[in-house]
Coordinates of C-alpha atoms in Angstrom, one line a residue:
Chain D
M34 CA 50.1 19.4 4.2
A35 CA 46.5 19.7 3.4
D36 CA 44.7 22.6 4.7
E37 CA 42.2 23.9 7.6
T38 CA 38.3 23.3 6.3
T39 CA 34.8 23.3 7.7
L40 CA 33.1 21.7 5.1
P41 CA 32.6 18.3 5.2
T42 CA 34.8 15.7 3.6
P43 CA 34.1 12.6 3.4
D44 CA 37.0 9.6 2.6
V45 CA 37.3 9.3 -0.9
S46 CA 37.6 4.8 -2.0
P47 CA 40.8 4.6 -4.2
T48 CA 40.8 2.0 -5.8
P49 CA 44.4 0.0 -7.8
E50 CA 43.8 3.3 -11.0
T51 CA 43.6 5.4 -8.8
E52 CA 45.5 5.0 -5.3
T53 CA 48.7 7.5 -7.5
Y54 CA 45.8 10.2 -8.2
W55 CA 45.4 10.2 -4.1
E56 CA 48.7 9.6 -2.9
A57 CA 50.0 12.9 -4.4
A58 CA 46.4 14.6 -3.0
A59 CA 48.3 13.7 0.5
E60 CA 51.2 14.9 -0.5
G61 CA 50.1 18.5 -1.3
R62 CA 49.6 17.5 -5.3
L63 CA 46.9 17.3 -8.4
L64 CA 48.2 15.7 -10.6
V65 CA 45.6 14.4 -14.8
T66 CA 47.1 11.9 -17.0
E67 CA 48.6 11.9 -20.2
C68 CA 48.7 8.8 -22.9
T69 CA 51.6 8.9 -24.8
D70 CA 50.3 7.7 -27.4
C71 CA 48.4 10.7 -28.4
G72 CA 48.9 12.8 -26.2
R73 CA 45.1 13.4 -25.0
V74 CA 46.1 15.2 -21.0
Y75 CA 42.6 13.7 -18.9
H76 CA 41.0 14.1 -15.7
P77 CA 39.6 12.0 -14.0
P78 CA 42.4 9.0 -14.0
R79 CA 42.0 5.6 -15.9
A80 CA 44.9 2.8 -16.9
R81 CA 42.9 3.3 -20.7
C82 CA 43.4 6.9 -22.8
P83 CA 39.6 7.6 -23.2
D84 CA 40.5 8.9 -27.0
C85 CA 42.4 6.0 -27.9
L86 CA 42.4 3.4 -25.6
S87 CA 46.5 2.7 -25.3
E88 CA 47.3 1.7 -22.4
D89 CA 50.6 4.3 -22.0
T90 CA 49.7 6.8 -20.5
E91 CA 51.3 8.4 -17.0
W92 CA 51.0 10.8 -14.4
V93 CA 51.4 14.9 -14.7
E94 CA 51.8 16.8 -11.7
T95 CA 49.8 20.1 -12.7
R96 CA 50.7 23.6 -10.8
G97 CA 47.8 23.1 -9.2
E98 CA 46.0 26.7 -11.2
G99 CA 43.4 27.1 -13.3
E100 CA 40.1 29.4 -13.9
V101 CA 36.9 28.9 -12.6
Y102 CA 34.8 27.5 -15.6
A103 CA 31.3 27.6 -14.0
H104 CA 29.7 28.3 -10.2
S105 CA 27.1 27.8 -8.1
V106 CA 26.3 29.1 -4.8
T107 CA 24.3 25.4 -3.3
R108 CA 22.0 26.9 -0.3
Q109 CA 20.3 23.8 0.5
T110 CA 20.9 20.1 0.2
G111 CA 20.6 16.9 1.7
P112 CA 23.6 15.1 3.6
P113 CA 26.6 15.3 4.6
Y114 CA 26.9 19.7 3.1
D115 CA 23.3 20.1 4.0
D116 CA 24.6 22.1 7.5
A117 CA 27.7 24.0 5.5
T118 CA 25.3 26.1 2.8
P119 CA 26.1 27.7 1.9
Y120 CA 29.0 26.5 -0.6
V121 CA 30.3 26.7 -3.6
V122 CA 30.3 23.9 -6.7
A123 CA 32.4 24.4 -9.0
Y124 CA 34.2 23.2 -12.7
V125 CA 37.7 24.9 -13.3
E126 CA 39.4 24.9 -16.0
L127 CA 43.0 23.7 -15.2
A128 CA 46.2 25.5 -16.9
E129 CA 47.0 22.2 -18.9
G130 CA 43.5 22.0 -20.0
P131 CA 41.3 19.6 -18.2
R132 CA 37.8 20.9 -16.5
L133 CA 36.8 19.2 -12.9
L134 CA 34.8 19.3 -10.3
T135 CA 35.4 21.2 -7.2
N136 CA 34.0 23.2 -4.2
I137 CA 35.6 27.0 -4.3
V138 CA 36.5 27.7 -0.9
T139 CA 35.7 31.3 0.1
D140 CA 34.2 32.9 2.5
D141 CA 32.3 35.6 -0.6
P142 CA 30.9 33.6 -2.5
G143 CA 28.5 36.6 -4.5
A144 CA 32.3 37.8 -5.3
L145 CA 33.2 34.5 -7.9
S146 CA 32.9 34.7 -11.4
V147 CA 33.4 33.1 -14.3
G148 CA 37.6 33.8 -15.8
Q149 CA 38.4 34.4 -12.0
P150 CA 41.7 32.9 -11.2
V151 CA 41.4 30.2 -8.9
E152 CA 44.6 27.5 -7.2
V153 CA 45.0 24.2 -5.5
C154 CA 44.6 23.6 -1.7
F155 CA 44.4 20.4 0.1
H156 CA 41.5 19.2 2.8
E157 CA 42.0 16.1 5.0
T158 CA 39.3 13.2 4.0
D159 CA 36.8 13.4 7.5
D160 CA 39.1 10.4 8.2
G161 CA 42.2 11.6 8.0
E162 CA 43.2 8.8 5.5
H163 CA 43.4 11.0 2.2
A164 CA 42.8 13.8 0.6
V165 CA 41.3 16.1 -2.0
P166 CA 42.3 19.0 -3.9
R167 CA 39.9 22.2 -3.9
F168 CA 40.4 25.3 -5.2
E169 CA 40.3 28.9 -3.8
P170 CA 40.8 32.4 -5.8
V171 CA 44.0 33.9 -5.7
Chain U
M123 CA 7.6 10.2 -44.1
T124 CA 8.5 6.7 -44.1
D125 CA 7.1 3.4 -43.5
H126 CA 5.2 3.6 -39.9
T127 CA 7.0 1.0 -37.9
A128 CA 4.6 0.5 -34.9
A129 CA 2.2 2.7 -33.1
I130 CA 1.8 4.1 -29.7
A131 CA -2.0 2.4 -29.2
G132 CA -2.6 2.7 -24.9
V133 CA -0.9 5.4 -22.3
Y134 CA -1.9 6.3 -18.6
E135 CA -0.6 8.7 -16.2
H136 CA -1.1 7.9 -12.8
P137 CA -3.6 10.7 -10.9
T138 CA -2.0 10.5 -8.4
R139 CA 1.4 13.1 -7.0
N140 CA 1.5 12.0 -3.0
A141 CA 1.3 8.6 -2.8
P142 CA 1.8 7.2 1.2
D143 CA -0.6 3.8 1.0
K144 CA 0.9 2.4 -2.2
S145 CA 3.8 0.9 -3.0
T146 CA 6.6 1.9 -5.9
A147 CA 4.9 -2.3 -7.3
Q148 CA 2.1 -1.2 -7.0
L149 CA 1.8 1.7 -8.8
H150 CA 3.5 0.1 -11.4
G151 CA 0.4 -2.0 -11.5
D152 CA -2.1 0.5 -11.5
V153 CA -0.3 2.0 -14.8
A154 CA -0.4 -1.3 -16.3
A155 CA -3.6 -1.6 -15.9
G156 CA -4.3 2.3 -16.8
A157 CA -2.4 1.5 -20.6
L158 CA -3.4 -1.7 -21.2
E159 CA -7.4 -0.5 -20.5
D160 CA -6.9 2.5 -22.1
A161 CA -5.5 0.4 -25.7
G162 CA -8.9 -2.2 -24.6
L163 CA -5.5 -5.3 -24.7
T164 CA -5.0 -7.0 -21.4
T165 CA -1.8 -9.0 -20.4
A166 CA -2.5 -11.5 -21.9
D167 CA -1.8 -9.7 -25.2
V168 CA 1.1 -8.2 -23.4
D169 CA 4.4 -10.2 -25.2
G170 CA 7.4 -7.7 -24.7
Y171 CA 8.1 -5.9 -21.3
F172 CA 9.9 -2.3 -20.7
T173 CA 10.9 -0.9 -17.0
A174 CA 13.3 0.6 -15.1
G175 CA 14.0 1.9 -12.5
R176 CA 12.3 1.2 -9.2
P177 CA 12.0 -1.2 -7.1
G178 CA 13.9 -4.1 -8.7
R179 CA 14.8 -5.5 -12.1
V180 CA 12.7 -6.3 -14.5
M181 CA 13.2 -10.0 -13.8
S182 CA 10.4 -8.8 -10.2
M183 CA 8.4 -6.4 -12.3
V184 CA 7.7 -9.5 -15.1
D185 CA 6.3 -11.7 -12.2
Y186 CA 4.8 -9.6 -9.7
L187 CA 2.7 -7.7 -12.9
G188 CA 2.1 -11.3 -13.7
L189 CA 3.2 -10.9 -17.5
E190 CA 3.5 -14.5 -19.2
G191 CA 5.2 -15.7 -22.9
L192 CA 7.3 -12.7 -22.9
S193 CA 9.4 -12.6 -26.2
Y194 CA 11.3 -8.8 -25.3
V195 CA 12.8 -8.3 -22.3
D196 CA 14.3 -4.0 -22.1
S197 CA 15.5 -2.3 -18.6
T198 CA 17.8 0.3 -20.4
D199 CA 18.4 2.6 -17.9
L200 CA 19.0 6.4 -18.4
G201 CA 18.0 7.9 -15.8
G202 CA 14.8 9.7 -16.2
T203 CA 14.5 9.7 -19.8
S204 CA 14.6 5.9 -20.2
Y205 CA 11.2 5.1 -21.3
V206 CA 11.1 8.0 -23.9
S207 CA 13.8 5.4 -24.9
H208 CA 12.1 2.4 -24.1
V209 CA 9.1 3.2 -26.7
G210 CA 12.2 3.4 -28.9
H211 CA 13.9 0.4 -27.9
A212 CA 10.6 -0.8 -28.5
A213 CA 9.1 0.2 -32.0
A214 CA 12.3 -1.2 -33.3
A215 CA 12.3 -4.5 -31.5
V216 CA 8.6 -5.0 -32.8
A217 CA 9.9 -3.8 -36.2
A218 CA 12.9 -6.4 -36.5
G219 CA 9.2 -9.1 -34.9
K220 CA 10.6 -9.5 -31.6
C221 CA 7.5 -9.0 -29.8
E222 CA 3.9 -7.8 -31.1
V223 CA 2.1 -6.2 -27.9
A224 CA 5.3 -4.1 -25.8
L225 CA 3.8 -2.1 -22.2
V226 CA 6.1 0.4 -20.2
T227 CA 5.5 1.1 -17.2
M228 CA 7.4 2.7 -14.8
A229 CA 6.7 4.5 -11.5
G230 CA 7.9 6.0 -8.1
R231 CA 7.7 7.3 -4.5
P232 CA 10.2 10.3 -4.2
R233 CA 8.3 12.3 -2.3
S234 CA 6.5 10.1 0.5
R235 CA 9.6 7.2 0.6
S236 CA 12.2 9.9 2.2
G237 CA 16.2 8.8 0.7
G238 CA 16.7 5.5 -0.4
G239 CA 20.0 6.5 -2.0
G240 CA 20.5 7.6 -5.8
P241 CA 21.3 5.2 -8.8
P242 CA 24.6 3.4 -8.1
S243 CA 27.8 4.7 -8.8
G244 CA 30.6 4.6 -11.4
P245 CA 33.9 5.1 -11.2
Q246 CA 34.0 9.2 -10.8
A247 CA 32.1 8.4 -7.4
D248 CA 35.7 9.8 -5.9
F249 CA 35.5 12.6 -8.5
E250 CA 32.3 14.3 -8.1
E251 CA 30.4 13.7 -4.8
T252 CA 33.1 14.0 -2.9
Y253 CA 32.5 17.9 -3.2
G254 CA 28.9 18.1 -2.3
I255 CA 27.0 17.5 -5.4
G256 CA 23.5 16.7 -6.3
T257 CA 20.6 17.5 -9.4
V258 CA 19.8 21.0 -8.8
N259 CA 23.8 22.2 -7.9
M260 CA 24.8 20.6 -11.8
Y261 CA 22.0 22.4 -13.5
A262 CA 22.7 25.3 -12.1
L263 CA 26.8 24.6 -12.8
A264 CA 25.2 24.9 -17.2
A265 CA 22.5 27.1 -16.2
R266 CA 26.1 29.3 -15.0
R267 CA 28.3 28.9 -18.0
H268 CA 24.9 29.5 -20.5
M269 CA 24.6 32.5 -19.2
H270 CA 27.9 33.5 -19.0
E271 CA 28.7 32.4 -22.9
Y272 CA 25.4 33.9 -24.5
G273 CA 23.9 35.7 -22.1
T274 CA 21.1 33.7 -21.4
T275 CA 18.9 35.1 -18.2
A276 CA 17.0 34.3 -15.2
E277 CA 14.1 36.3 -17.0
Q278 CA 14.9 34.1 -19.8
L279 CA 14.2 31.4 -18.1
A280 CA 11.7 32.4 -15.9
E281 CA 9.8 32.0 -18.9
V282 CA 9.4 28.9 -19.6
R283 CA 7.9 28.2 -15.8
V284 CA 5.6 31.1 -16.3
A285 CA 3.9 28.7 -19.6
A286 CA 4.2 25.3 -17.9
A287 CA 2.0 27.1 -15.1
E288 CA 0.1 28.5 -17.9
H289 CA -1.2 25.3 -18.9
A290 CA -0.7 23.5 -15.6
Q291 CA -4.0 25.8 -14.5
Y292 CA -6.6 23.3 -16.2
N293 CA -5.0 20.2 -15.2
E294 CA -7.1 19.3 -12.2
D295 CA -4.0 16.1 -11.3
A296 CA -1.3 19.1 -11.0
M297 CA 0.6 19.5 -8.4
F298 CA 0.5 23.2 -8.3
Q299 CA -2.5 24.8 -10.5
E300 CA -1.4 28.7 -9.8
P301 CA -0.4 31.2 -12.9
V302 CA 2.4 33.2 -12.1
T303 CA 5.0 35.4 -13.3
V304 CA 8.6 36.2 -14.7
E305 CA 9.0 37.9 -11.2
D306 CA 7.3 35.2 -9.2
V307 CA 10.2 33.6 -10.5
V308 CA 12.9 35.5 -9.8
E309 CA 12.0 36.2 -7.3
S310 CA 11.4 33.4 -5.5
R311 CA 14.5 31.8 -3.7
L312 CA 17.7 30.5 -4.8
V313 CA 18.2 26.8 -4.1
S314 CA 21.4 26.8 -6.3
D315 CA 21.7 29.8 -7.6
P316 CA 21.4 30.4 -11.0
L317 CA 18.2 28.4 -10.2
H318 CA 15.4 29.6 -8.3
L319 CA 13.2 27.7 -6.2
L320 CA 10.9 28.0 -9.2
D321 CA 13.1 27.1 -12.4
C322 CA 13.1 23.6 -10.4
C323 CA 10.7 20.1 -11.2
V324 CA 8.8 19.1 -8.2
V325 CA 9.1 16.5 -7.0
S326 CA 6.4 14.0 -7.0
D327 CA 4.9 10.6 -6.3
G328 CA 3.3 8.2 -9.8
G329 CA 4.2 6.3 -12.4
G330 CA 2.6 6.0 -15.9
G331 CA 2.5 3.7 -18.4
V332 CA 2.8 3.7 -22.6
V333 CA 2.1 0.5 -24.8
V334 CA 3.9 0.4 -28.0
T335 CA 1.9 -1.9 -30.1
S336 CA 2.9 -3.7 -33.9
P337 CA 1.3 -1.5 -37.0
A338 CA -1.1 -4.7 -37.2
V339 CA -2.2 -5.3 -34.0
A340 CA -2.9 -1.2 -33.8
D341 CA -5.4 -1.5 -36.6
D342 CA -7.6 -3.8 -35.7
L343 CA -8.2 -1.7 -32.2
D344 CA -10.9 0.4 -31.6
R345 CA -8.6 3.3 -30.4
D346 CA -7.0 6.5 -31.3
C347 CA -3.4 5.3 -31.5
V348 CA -0.6 7.5 -32.4
S349 CA 2.8 6.2 -34.8
V350 CA 6.0 5.9 -34.0
L351 CA 7.7 8.2 -37.0
G352 CA 11.4 8.9 -35.6
H353 CA 14.1 7.7 -32.3
G354 CA 17.4 9.2 -32.0
E355 CA 18.5 8.8 -28.6
A356 CA 22.4 9.8 -27.6
V357 CA 24.7 9.6 -23.8
K358 CA 27.1 12.5 -23.9
H359 CA 29.8 12.9 -20.7
H360 CA 32.7 14.8 -19.4
D361 CA 35.2 13.8 -22.5
A362 CA 37.3 13.0 -20.0
G363 CA 37.7 16.8 -18.7
D364 CA 37.2 18.7 -22.2
I365 CA 33.9 18.6 -21.2
D366 CA 31.0 21.5 -22.7
L367 CA 28.1 22.9 -19.9
T368 CA 26.2 24.8 -22.7
H369 CA 25.1 21.6 -25.0
T370 CA 23.1 18.4 -24.5
G371 CA 22.8 15.1 -26.4
A372 CA 20.0 16.9 -28.0
V373 CA 22.8 18.5 -30.9
E374 CA 22.7 14.4 -31.6
S375 CA 19.1 12.7 -30.3
G376 CA 17.3 14.7 -32.5
P377 CA 18.6 15.1 -35.6
R378 CA 18.2 11.5 -35.1
A379 CA 14.6 11.9 -34.5
F380 CA 13.7 13.8 -37.4
E381 CA 15.8 12.3 -40.2
A382 CA 14.4 9.0 -39.4
A383 CA 10.0 10.4 -39.6
G384 CA 11.1 12.6 -42.5
V385 CA 9.8 15.0 -40.8
T386 CA 11.5 19.1 -40.2
H387 CA 10.8 21.3 -37.1
D388 CA 8.1 23.4 -39.6
D389 CA 6.0 20.1 -39.3
I390 CA 6.4 20.1 -35.6
D391 CA 3.0 21.2 -33.6
Y392 CA 3.3 20.4 -30.6
A393 CA 6.0 19.1 -28.5
S394 CA 7.2 17.6 -24.3
V395 CA 10.2 18.4 -23.9
Y396 CA 12.3 17.8 -20.6
D397 CA 12.3 20.3 -17.9
S398 CA 13.3 18.7 -14.7
F399 CA 14.9 22.6 -14.9
T400 CA 14.2 26.2 -17.4
I401 CA 17.4 26.3 -17.8
T402 CA 16.9 22.2 -19.5
V403 CA 14.7 22.8 -22.2
V404 CA 16.9 26.5 -23.6
E405 CA 19.3 24.0 -23.4
T406 CA 16.9 21.2 -25.3
L407 CA 15.1 23.6 -27.7
E408 CA 18.3 24.7 -29.4
D409 CA 20.3 21.8 -29.3
L410 CA 16.9 20.4 -31.5
G411 CA 17.2 23.3 -33.7
F412 CA 14.1 24.9 -33.2
C413 CA 16.6 28.5 -32.6
E414 CA 19.8 28.9 -32.8
K415 CA 22.9 26.9 -30.4
G416 CA 22.5 30.4 -27.8
A417 CA 19.8 32.5 -29.0
G418 CA 17.1 29.5 -26.6
G419 CA 16.8 32.6 -24.2
A420 CA 15.5 35.1 -26.2
F421 CA 14.1 32.4 -28.4
V422 CA 11.4 31.9 -25.5
E423 CA 9.9 35.4 -24.3
G424 CA 6.7 36.7 -25.9
G425 CA 5.1 33.6 -25.6
T426 CA 6.6 31.3 -27.9
L427 CA 5.8 28.3 -25.4
Q428 CA 2.4 28.7 -25.0
A429 CA -0.7 26.9 -25.6
P430 CA -2.4 26.8 -28.1
D431 CA -1.5 29.9 -30.2
G432 CA 2.5 30.5 -29.3
E433 CA 5.6 29.1 -32.4
L434 CA 6.0 25.9 -30.4
P435 CA 3.0 24.7 -27.9
F436 CA 4.9 22.8 -25.4
N437 CA 3.8 20.4 -22.2
T438 CA 0.6 21.3 -21.9
D439 CA -0.4 19.5 -18.6
G440 CA 2.4 21.9 -17.4
G441 CA 5.3 19.7 -17.8
G442 CA 7.7 18.8 -14.8
L443 CA 7.4 22.6 -13.5
C444 CA 4.2 22.1 -12.4
N445 CA 2.3 18.9 -13.7
N446 CA 3.6 16.0 -12.8
H447 CA 8.0 14.6 -12.3
P448 CA 7.7 11.5 -10.8
A449 CA 10.1 8.9 -9.2
N450 CA 12.3 12.4 -10.5
R451 CA 11.8 11.2 -13.9
G452 CA 9.9 13.1 -16.1
G453 CA 9.9 11.1 -19.1
M454 CA 6.6 8.7 -19.4
P455 CA 4.4 12.2 -18.5
K456 CA 6.4 13.6 -21.8
I457 CA 5.5 10.8 -24.1
I458 CA 1.6 11.1 -22.3
E459 CA 0.8 14.6 -23.3
T460 CA 2.5 14.5 -27.1
V461 CA 0.1 11.0 -27.6
R462 CA -3.1 12.8 -25.9
Q463 CA -2.5 15.9 -28.2
L464 CA -2.4 13.8 -31.3
R465 CA -5.3 12.4 -29.8
G466 CA -7.2 15.0 -29.6
E467 CA -7.8 14.6 -25.8
A468 CA -5.7 17.4 -24.3
N469 CA -7.1 19.8 -21.8
D470 CA -9.3 21.6 -24.4
P471 CA -7.4 25.5 -23.9
V472 CA -4.4 24.1 -24.0
Q473 CA -5.7 21.4 -26.6
V474 CA -3.6 22.5 -30.8
P475 CA -6.1 23.1 -33.6
D476 CA -5.1 20.1 -36.2
C477 CA -2.5 18.9 -34.0
E478 CA -0.7 16.1 -36.0
I479 CA 3.4 15.9 -35.6
G480 CA 4.2 15.9 -31.9
L481 CA 8.0 15.9 -30.1
T482 CA 8.6 13.9 -26.8
H483 CA 11.7 14.9 -25.8
G484 CA 13.5 13.4 -22.8
T485 CA 16.9 13.7 -20.7
G486 CA 18.5 11.2 -17.9
G487 CA 21.1 12.1 -15.7
S488 CA 22.7 15.7 -15.7
L489 CA 22.5 18.6 -18.0
G490 CA 25.5 18.9 -20.2
T491 CA 28.1 16.4 -17.9
R492 CA 27.2 12.7 -17.9
M493 CA 23.3 12.7 -19.5
A494 CA 21.2 11.0 -22.0
S495 CA 19.1 13.0 -24.3
T496 CA 16.3 10.4 -26.2
T497 CA 13.7 12.2 -28.9
L498 CA 11.0 10.8 -30.8
V499 CA 8.7 12.3 -33.5
L500 CA 4.7 10.7 -32.8
G501 CA 2.2 11.2 -35.3
G502 CA -1.7 11.4 -35.0
D503 CA -2.2 9.7 -38.6
R504 CA -3.1 6.3 -37.6

């Protein structure tokens, strides 16, 4: 399911609170969380709603579509990304609402713009155990 | 103006900017001695101690400094603004009768001691650190969004550096003492666009100390003391995905400090504004209310920030951009330069005439994402 990448993809450490998210990511699905009490859709996942602290929350599968909220082409950084420059760090606003931190995968970072439509892709972590969501221009 | 609850009686900025020959604890010792000497006090007078960051927990530093009989300690860690908050916390502790002489110290050696890691990760780590984030690119995201929403330009951001560099030429301890032009800034290499190398602060070893006392203690000292008139702090975060990168916690900390002090913007003669990056200053000035939201770029044009004649003289030591950003935490020098201005002890060409009310603003964490903001209003009437 995962796509090829030249970006370093450090392993993640799922917790009881986040393992469903990471299992879905390994299957190529991007989840967010919704509070069934107050309706808040949020990210990153957590067991209790960050608005009302209700425990009645559920996973929602996103369409994996969004637009660039802000982006930066990083040209200098430390390990493990120092050999991957230039690469793009961005916030993407999902169609479902939440803005999440991610990378934009593109051969032409100079052409990116705020508001540009993007869609999710998934990259296997370096140890092959998990996968993380990134985005690419539509 | 409200009654003063506490005073700053002593400050000390370590002159080093590169300390391969000293331990971090040793720098704490240097600045403790310097701040107490400036106040005319000794460790025997200290009954409150405040610190955060390296090299150890507050107990280790109390032990190392040989402080005894402390009745109050605080190791609140809000990144670079920790020490600005410490002054506010110390003033509250003094006002509550918990202590009478509070010592604040900070030190670090990020320049000579490479690596060593950052702060402990929070529960968000897998959702952020995976993507190659760092201090510069996170601030760059805020700059990008500010430019997108408000039309702020790279040249406007550069004006912040130009003003800081203008001031730094008079500070013999500053890391960079050469004046720069807007062209120098926008033509310096991009580190993480839209931020150029000269949009970024220095990396320096060093530290600083502050002594906060009760008004009664201050009145007995043979030293100009500075009143802590107001303090406000705030934490701003991702709001679970509803993040806005264009404002900071200063929208909350500023009004709290102004209200506590009973002053308005027109009363502020000088401001130390946290300047980890040029965008930090532009967003902060807007959020503190010195101009309309989104107008910060235009506000800093035309020498607004330049001492002594600008509308709002700022960072007359050269700030974090040119002078000092010890331990990657720039709050401490911000306090110290405000005190120098209020005492009339800033470098001559940049001393603001009749400087009576000063503002100190600290920023910790990552701009607009997960951050702390602290505002102090200080008065030189004591």
